[in-house]
Tab-separated table of C-alpha atoms in Angstrom:
chain	number	residue	atom	x	y	z
A	1	MET	CA	29.369	38.970	67.655
A	2	ILE	CA	30.541	41.184	64.794
A	3	SER	CA	34.045	41.223	66.226
A	4	LEU	CA	34.114	37.428	66.477
A	5	ILE	CA	32.998	37.006	62.849
A	6	PHE	CA	35.540	39.582	61.734
A	7	ASN	CA	38.328	37.696	63.503
A	8	GLN	CA	37.223	34.462	61.874
A	9	ILE	CA	37.317	36.106	58.448
A	10	ILE	CA	40.825	37.384	59.110
A	11	LYS	CA	41.969	33.939	60.226
A	12	LEU	CA	40.344	32.294	57.213
A	13	SER	CA	41.949	34.820	54.891
A	14	ALA	CA	45.366	34.288	56.485
A	15	THR	CA	44.999	30.516	56.225
A	16	THR	CA	44.007	30.802	52.565
A	17	SER	CA	47.078	32.945	51.884
A	18	ILE	CA	49.319	30.383	53.589
A	19	ILE	CA	47.809	27.572	51.525
A	20	LYS	CA	48.305	29.531	48.297
A	21	SER	CA	51.887	30.259	49.281
A	22	HIS	CA	52.593	26.591	49.956
A	23	ILE	CA	51.000	25.592	46.635
A	24	GLN	CA	53.328	27.987	44.815
A	25	GLU	CA	56.328	26.661	46.729
A	26	MET	CA	55.386	23.037	46.094
A	27	GLU	CA	55.264	23.711	42.367
A	28	LYS	CA	59.054	24.084	42.494
A	29	LEU	CA	59.511	20.420	43.405
A	30	VAL	CA	60.781	18.452	40.423
A	31	SER	CA	58.403	15.612	41.255
A	32	SER	CA	55.399	17.951	41.054
A	33	TRP	CA	55.786	18.851	37.370
A	34	CYS	CA	58.353	16.606	35.634
A	35	LYS	CA	56.107	13.808	34.365
A	36	ASN	CA	56.004	13.741	30.536
A	37	LYS	CA	57.721	17.141	30.368
A	38	PRO	CA	60.905	18.041	28.461
A	39	LEU	CA	63.953	19.133	30.431
A	40	PRO	CA	63.634	22.889	31.194
A	41	GLU	CA	66.479	25.233	30.283
A	42	SER	CA	66.958	26.043	33.956
A	43	TYR	CA	68.103	22.433	34.562
A	44	ILE	CA	70.535	22.127	31.642
A	45	PHE	CA	74.176	22.390	32.722
A	46	PRO	CA	76.962	23.883	30.597
A	47	PRO	CA	78.534	21.350	28.207
A	48	GLU	CA	81.779	21.119	30.193
A	49	THR	CA	79.944	20.021	33.367
A	50	ARG	CA	77.271	17.756	31.925
A	51	PRO	CA	77.421	14.098	33.028
A	52	GLY	CA	77.504	12.910	29.436
A	53	ASN	CA	80.747	14.774	28.775
A	54	LEU	CA	82.591	13.993	32.006
A	55	VAL	CA	85.525	11.622	31.830
A	56	VAL	CA	85.158	9.450	34.908
A	57	PRO	CA	87.998	7.029	35.681
A	58	THR	CA	86.718	3.513	36.184
A	59	CYS	CA	87.572	1.369	39.163
A	60	ASN	CA	87.159	-2.377	39.130
A	61	THR	CA	87.311	-2.694	42.889
A	62	ILE	CA	86.462	-0.459	45.812
A	63	PRO	CA	87.392	-1.149	49.446
A	64	VAL	CA	84.903	-3.526	51.070
A	65	ILE	CA	84.993	-3.764	54.858
A	66	ASP	CA	83.507	-6.826	56.540
A	67	LEU	CA	82.547	-5.565	59.986
A	68	ASN	CA	81.923	-9.103	61.236
A	69	LYS	CA	85.668	-9.646	61.207
A	70	ALA	CA	86.221	-6.624	63.443
A	71	GLU	CA	84.851	-8.571	66.400
A	72	GLY	CA	87.515	-11.259	66.364
A	73	GLN	CA	91.242	-11.733	65.995
A	74	ASN	CA	91.204	-9.883	62.665
A	75	ARG	CA	90.208	-6.577	64.292
A	76	THR	CA	93.604	-4.943	63.765
A	77	HIS	CA	93.561	-5.930	60.095
A	78	ILE	CA	90.072	-4.423	59.639
A	79	VAL	CA	91.181	-1.214	61.348
A	80	GLN	CA	94.097	-0.934	58.932
A	81	GLN	CA	91.794	-1.629	55.971
A	82	ILE	CA	89.544	1.240	57.031
A	83	LEU	CA	92.472	3.638	57.435
A	84	LYS	CA	93.883	2.694	54.034
A	85	ALA	CA	90.475	3.123	52.383
A	86	GLY	CA	90.108	6.541	53.963
A	87	GLN	CA	93.533	7.644	52.800
A	88	GLU	CA	93.380	6.265	49.251
A	89	TYR	CA	89.676	6.533	48.381
A	90	GLY	CA	87.901	8.624	50.991
A	91	PHE	CA	85.110	6.066	51.249
A	92	PHE	CA	84.452	2.341	51.551
A	93	GLN	CA	81.590	-0.128	51.388
A	94	VAL	CA	80.610	-2.015	54.532
A	95	VAL	CA	79.097	-5.488	54.601
A	96	ASN	CA	77.777	-7.476	57.551
A	97	HIS	CA	77.123	-4.121	59.202
A	98	GLY	CA	74.301	-5.270	61.447
A	99	VAL	CA	71.482	-3.111	60.081
A	100	PRO	CA	68.737	-5.603	59.104
A	101	GLU	CA	68.083	-5.739	55.369
A	102	ASN	CA	64.309	-5.825	55.880
A	103	LEU	CA	64.547	-2.617	57.935
A	104	MET	CA	66.548	-0.877	55.200
A	105	ASN	CA	64.047	-1.984	52.563
A	106	GLU	CA	61.084	-0.895	54.653
A	107	SER	CA	62.684	2.497	55.240
A	108	MET	CA	63.312	2.986	51.532
A	109	ASP	CA	59.687	2.044	50.860
A	110	VAL	CA	58.487	4.647	53.371
A	111	PHE	CA	60.686	7.338	51.814
A	112	LYS	CA	59.263	6.474	48.397
A	113	GLU	CA	55.724	6.641	49.780
A	114	PHE	CA	56.449	10.084	51.196
A	115	PHE	CA	57.552	11.567	47.882
A	116	GLU	CA	54.635	9.957	46.067
A	117	MET	CA	52.028	11.485	48.412
A	118	PRO	CA	49.691	14.232	47.147
A	119	TRP	CA	51.143	17.721	47.543
A	120	GLU	CA	48.613	18.707	50.215
A	121	ASP	CA	49.964	15.988	52.530
A	122	LYS	CA	53.483	17.424	52.493
A	123	ALA	CA	53.014	21.103	51.604
A	124	MET	CA	53.540	22.365	55.145
A	125	LEU	CA	57.014	20.799	55.206
A	126	TYR	CA	58.307	22.735	52.195
A	127	SER	CA	60.863	25.379	53.126
A	128	GLU	CA	63.878	27.105	51.621
A	129	ASP	CA	65.054	28.209	55.060
A	130	PRO	CA	68.029	26.015	56.103
A	131	LYS	CA	67.252	26.841	59.733
A	132	ASN	CA	64.042	24.799	59.605
A	133	SER	CA	64.822	21.526	61.330
A	134	CYS	CA	62.528	19.379	59.169
A	135	ARG	CA	62.208	20.639	55.636
A	136	LEU	CA	61.238	19.478	52.193
A	137	SER	CA	63.074	21.307	49.433
A	138	THR	CA	64.283	21.003	45.866
A	139	SER	CA	67.640	21.377	44.098
A	140	SER	CA	69.708	23.031	46.859
A	141	VAL	CA	69.542	25.593	49.668
A	142	ASN	CA	70.527	28.180	47.048
A	143	TYR	CA	67.468	27.557	44.871
A	144	ALA	CA	66.407	31.225	44.782
A	145	ARG	CA	69.892	32.405	43.775
A	146	GLU	CA	71.246	29.625	41.569
A	147	LYS	CA	71.111	29.942	37.795
A	148	ILE	CA	70.862	26.209	37.143
A	149	HIS	CA	68.853	23.849	39.325
A	150	HIS	CA	69.641	20.270	40.288
A	151	TRP	CA	67.298	17.449	39.374
A	152	ARG	CA	66.301	16.333	42.852
A	153	ASP	CA	63.891	16.839	45.716
A	154	ASN	CA	65.102	16.432	49.268
A	155	LEU	CA	63.698	15.740	52.718
A	156	ARG	CA	65.998	16.503	55.631
A	157	HIS	CA	65.582	16.379	59.392
A	158	PRO	CA	67.570	15.766	62.593
A	159	CYS	CA	67.326	12.418	64.376
A	160	HIS	CA	69.038	12.872	67.728
A	161	PRO	CA	67.964	13.175	70.466
A	162	LEU	CA	65.108	11.107	69.069
A	163	GLN	CA	62.455	12.076	71.622
A	164	ASP	CA	62.908	15.755	70.760
A	165	CYS	CA	63.294	15.413	66.999
A	166	ILE	CA	60.608	12.880	66.137
A	167	LYS	CA	57.712	15.255	66.874
A	168	HIS	CA	58.876	17.447	63.980
A	169	TRP	CA	59.050	14.588	61.460
A	170	PRO	CA	56.411	13.988	58.777
A	171	GLN	CA	53.157	12.582	60.136
A	172	LYS	CA	52.459	10.848	56.840
A	173	PRO	CA	52.885	8.120	55.757
A	174	VAL	CA	51.445	6.987	59.075
A	175	ARG	CA	54.286	4.506	59.644
A	176	TYR	CA	57.024	7.033	58.825
A	177	ARG	CA	57.956	7.908	62.395
A	178	GLU	CA	57.963	4.344	63.675
A	179	VAL	CA	59.986	2.865	60.807
A	180	VAL	CA	62.443	5.747	60.416
A	181	ALA	CA	63.035	5.980	64.165
A	182	THR	CA	64.131	2.325	64.238
A	183	TYR	CA	66.252	2.846	61.121
A	184	THR	CA	68.081	5.918	62.473
A	185	ILE	CA	68.799	4.198	65.796
A	186	GLU	CA	70.473	1.315	63.946
A	187	ALA	CA	72.325	3.718	61.655
A	188	LYS	CA	73.704	5.632	64.627
A	189	LYS	CA	74.913	2.391	66.200
A	190	LEU	CA	76.695	1.545	62.948
A	191	GLY	CA	78.255	4.993	62.701
A	192	LEU	CA	79.616	4.810	66.249
A	193	ARG	CA	80.963	1.344	65.544
A	194	ILE	CA	82.892	2.587	62.505
A	195	LEU	CA	84.175	5.650	64.374
A	196	GLU	CA	85.427	3.394	67.157
A	197	LEU	CA	87.523	1.470	64.638
A	198	VAL	CA	88.810	4.711	63.112
A	199	SER	CA	89.776	5.952	66.584
A	200	GLU	CA	91.759	2.812	67.280
A	201	GLY	CA	93.576	3.158	63.969
A	202	LEU	CA	94.532	6.744	64.785
A	203	GLY	CA	95.875	5.750	68.178
A	204	LEU	CA	93.056	7.467	70.055
A	205	GLU	CA	90.765	6.166	72.757
A	206	SER	CA	88.077	3.961	71.216
A	207	ARG	CA	85.337	6.340	72.419
A	208	TYR	CA	87.114	9.488	71.239
A	209	PHE	CA	84.373	10.302	68.682
A	210	GLY	CA	81.583	8.833	70.778
A	211	ASP	CA	80.477	11.916	72.710
A	212	LYS	CA	79.833	15.481	71.529
A	213	LEU	CA	81.649	15.015	68.212
A	214	SER	CA	79.097	12.448	67.030
A	215	GLU	CA	76.060	13.630	68.985
A	216	SER	CA	74.262	15.182	66.021
A	217	GLU	CA	72.567	12.910	63.477
A	218	ILE	CA	70.919	14.217	60.314
A	219	LEU	CA	68.849	12.195	57.860
A	220	SER	CA	68.891	13.479	54.275
A	221	ILE	CA	66.768	11.721	51.646
A	222	ASN	CA	67.366	12.545	47.999
A	223	HIS	CA	64.585	11.799	45.531
A	224	TYR	CA	65.526	11.730	41.840
A	225	PRO	CA	62.408	11.543	39.635
A	226	PRO	CA	62.804	9.947	36.167
A	227	CYS	CA	64.592	12.470	33.963
A	228	PRO	CA	63.858	13.006	30.234
A	229	ASP	CA	67.566	13.512	29.477
A	230	PRO	CA	69.992	12.621	32.311
A	231	SER	CA	73.002	13.464	30.138
A	232	LEU	CA	72.216	17.184	30.378
A	233	THR	CA	71.627	17.655	34.078
A	234	LEU	CA	72.807	16.600	37.541
A	235	GLY	CA	71.016	15.410	40.649
A	236	VAL	CA	73.736	16.627	43.009
A	237	ALA	CA	76.847	18.607	42.196
A	238	LYS	CA	80.304	17.539	43.329
A	239	HIS	CA	80.785	18.386	46.987
A	240	CYS	CA	82.338	17.413	50.281
A	241	ASP	CA	80.051	16.584	53.177
A	242	PRO	CA	80.771	18.824	56.197
A	243	ASN	CA	80.228	15.901	58.557
A	244	LEU	CA	82.360	13.672	60.718
A	245	LEU	CA	80.926	10.609	58.965
A	246	THR	CA	78.363	10.009	56.216
A	247	LEU	CA	76.517	6.704	55.931
A	248	LEU	CA	75.089	6.469	52.430
A	249	HIS	CA	72.499	3.940	51.299
A	250	GLN	CA	72.590	4.167	47.509
A	251	GLY	CA	69.306	2.342	46.951
A	252	ASP	CA	68.403	1.674	43.311
A	253	VAL	CA	69.943	4.893	41.930
A	254	SER	CA	73.278	4.381	40.197
A	255	GLY	CA	75.901	7.065	40.108
A	256	LEU	CA	78.510	6.464	42.771
């Protein structure tokens, strides 16, 4: 009996330590402390890299690809449009892509709900270990080593194969898994569709990217809380995605 009680005390103590550790980690999230607070020094970038001082060339038009036209006699023209956009811009906007607008909106609502949840509902997901498959983090994977932090929180997890990945996803909001599963399935279909057109333009078999090269699918959700002075900080630094293809839903955050 004494041994049993002793073991329970040890387990309770260990659990308490874990909870305290997660509370301390969660306090790093921008969304946990930023409300009505001035911008901390650790988020202020040097003058030469601040958004307010950057000279960004304007562009009146960006390539817009209508994927509906890729199913008819204009397919070759659409393929050439995609290749030209990739060569001259490195990105393009797609319209008539087949992902239902109500599904995109519902997914964005679920993501917003997740970040607005109380810390105790998402504390166990916080991790600075990039090896964790589903992790909630802040700034970047270099948070502990970087001198200046980025103004963002991030949720990231794999999506394929779905039956293996979904059990590691957030359990709250309660509709997260159902909605996001449907969303990622549609997004993967869209990605494969675009890669098929790219393959044709490069003179490859249409399914060239359709196997192992596009097997992995990662969902990364950036959350940018309202900032007291956006001219002094950055949400994400300039970078190149190390992926075959990135599908980006900008949402209501300007900046691209």
